[in-house]
mmCIF file of C-alpha atoms in Angstrom:
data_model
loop_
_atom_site.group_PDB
_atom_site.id
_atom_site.type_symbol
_atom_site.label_atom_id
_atom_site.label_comp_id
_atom_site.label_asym_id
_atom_site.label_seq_id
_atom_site.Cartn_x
_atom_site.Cartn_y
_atom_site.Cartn_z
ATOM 1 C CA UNK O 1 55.350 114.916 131.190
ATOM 2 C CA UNK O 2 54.972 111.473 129.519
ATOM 3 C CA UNK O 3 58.350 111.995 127.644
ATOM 4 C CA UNK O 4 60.034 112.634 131.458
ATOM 5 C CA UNK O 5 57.991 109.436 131.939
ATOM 6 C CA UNK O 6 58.932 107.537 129.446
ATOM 7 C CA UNK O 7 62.606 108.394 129.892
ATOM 8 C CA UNK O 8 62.880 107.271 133.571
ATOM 9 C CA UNK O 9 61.501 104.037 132.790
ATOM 10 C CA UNK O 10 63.745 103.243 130.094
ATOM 11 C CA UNK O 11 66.921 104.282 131.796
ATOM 12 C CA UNK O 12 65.651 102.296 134.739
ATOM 13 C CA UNK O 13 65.053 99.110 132.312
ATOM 14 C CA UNK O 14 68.806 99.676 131.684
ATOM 15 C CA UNK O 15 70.000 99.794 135.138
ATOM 16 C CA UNK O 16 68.265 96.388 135.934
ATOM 17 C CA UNK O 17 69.112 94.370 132.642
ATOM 18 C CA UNK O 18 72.516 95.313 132.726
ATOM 19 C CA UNK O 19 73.474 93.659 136.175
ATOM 20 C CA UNK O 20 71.649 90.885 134.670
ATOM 21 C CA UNK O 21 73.736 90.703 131.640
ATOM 22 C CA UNK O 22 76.779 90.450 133.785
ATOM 23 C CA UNK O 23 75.666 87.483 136.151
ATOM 24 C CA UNK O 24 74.172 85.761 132.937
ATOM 25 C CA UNK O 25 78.079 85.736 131.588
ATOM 26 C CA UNK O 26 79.719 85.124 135.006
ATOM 27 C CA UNK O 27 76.953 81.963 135.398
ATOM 28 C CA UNK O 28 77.835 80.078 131.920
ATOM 29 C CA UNK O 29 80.239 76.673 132.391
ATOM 30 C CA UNK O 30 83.165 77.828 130.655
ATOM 31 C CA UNK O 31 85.124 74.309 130.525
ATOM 32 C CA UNK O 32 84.805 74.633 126.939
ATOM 33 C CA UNK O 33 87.631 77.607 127.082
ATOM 34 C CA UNK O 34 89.583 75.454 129.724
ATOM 35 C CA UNK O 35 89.842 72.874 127.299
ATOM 36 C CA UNK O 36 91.293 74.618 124.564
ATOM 37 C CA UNK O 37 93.861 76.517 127.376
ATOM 38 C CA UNK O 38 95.152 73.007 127.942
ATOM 39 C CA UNK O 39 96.134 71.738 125.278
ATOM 40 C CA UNK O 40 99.680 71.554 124.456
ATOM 41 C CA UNK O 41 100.989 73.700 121.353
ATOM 42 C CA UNK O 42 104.478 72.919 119.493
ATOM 43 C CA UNK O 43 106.823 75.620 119.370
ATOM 44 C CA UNK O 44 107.376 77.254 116.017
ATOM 45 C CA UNK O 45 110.834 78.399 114.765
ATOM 46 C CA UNK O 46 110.704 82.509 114.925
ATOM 47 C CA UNK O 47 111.838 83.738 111.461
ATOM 48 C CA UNK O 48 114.619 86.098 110.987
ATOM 49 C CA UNK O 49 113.252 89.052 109.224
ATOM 50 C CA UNK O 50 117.335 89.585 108.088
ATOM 51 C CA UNK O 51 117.735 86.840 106.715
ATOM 52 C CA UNK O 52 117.961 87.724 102.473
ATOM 53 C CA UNK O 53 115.389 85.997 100.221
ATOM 54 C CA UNK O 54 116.602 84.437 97.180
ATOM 55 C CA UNK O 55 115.558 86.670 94.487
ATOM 56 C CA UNK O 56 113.565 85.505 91.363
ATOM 57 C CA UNK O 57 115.798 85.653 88.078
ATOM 58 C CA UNK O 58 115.717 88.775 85.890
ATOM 59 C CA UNK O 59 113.195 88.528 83.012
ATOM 60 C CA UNK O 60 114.283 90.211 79.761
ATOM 61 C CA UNK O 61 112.369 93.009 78.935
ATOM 62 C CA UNK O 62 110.071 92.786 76.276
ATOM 63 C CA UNK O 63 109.616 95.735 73.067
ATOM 64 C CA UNK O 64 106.558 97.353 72.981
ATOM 65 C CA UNK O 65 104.514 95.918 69.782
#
């Protein structure tokens, strides 16, 4: 009986802190975020993933010693 107990008041504890949880996020100033969403980014120059790489010169082989 105290397990049944013990179970309903935990999953009760649960159903009350997580609405609480929720607000808690919902309440904090988020102008910090805001901020960061207005400031102005350069555009970058998309690479070309045909474009051919210059390839690195041969190197002779060397004879095992």
């Amino acid at each position: 009986m105290k397990k049944i107990a013990l179970l309903t008041l935990f999953s009760t504890a649960l159903l009350v802190s997580a609405p609480l949880v929720s607000f808690a996020d919902e309440a904090t100033d988020s102008s910090g975020v805001s901020v960061l969403a207005d400031d102005v980014v350069d555009p970058v120059e998309p690479t070309d993933p045909t474009t051919p790489v210059d390839p690195v010169d041969p190197v002779d082989p060397v004879d095992p010693v």
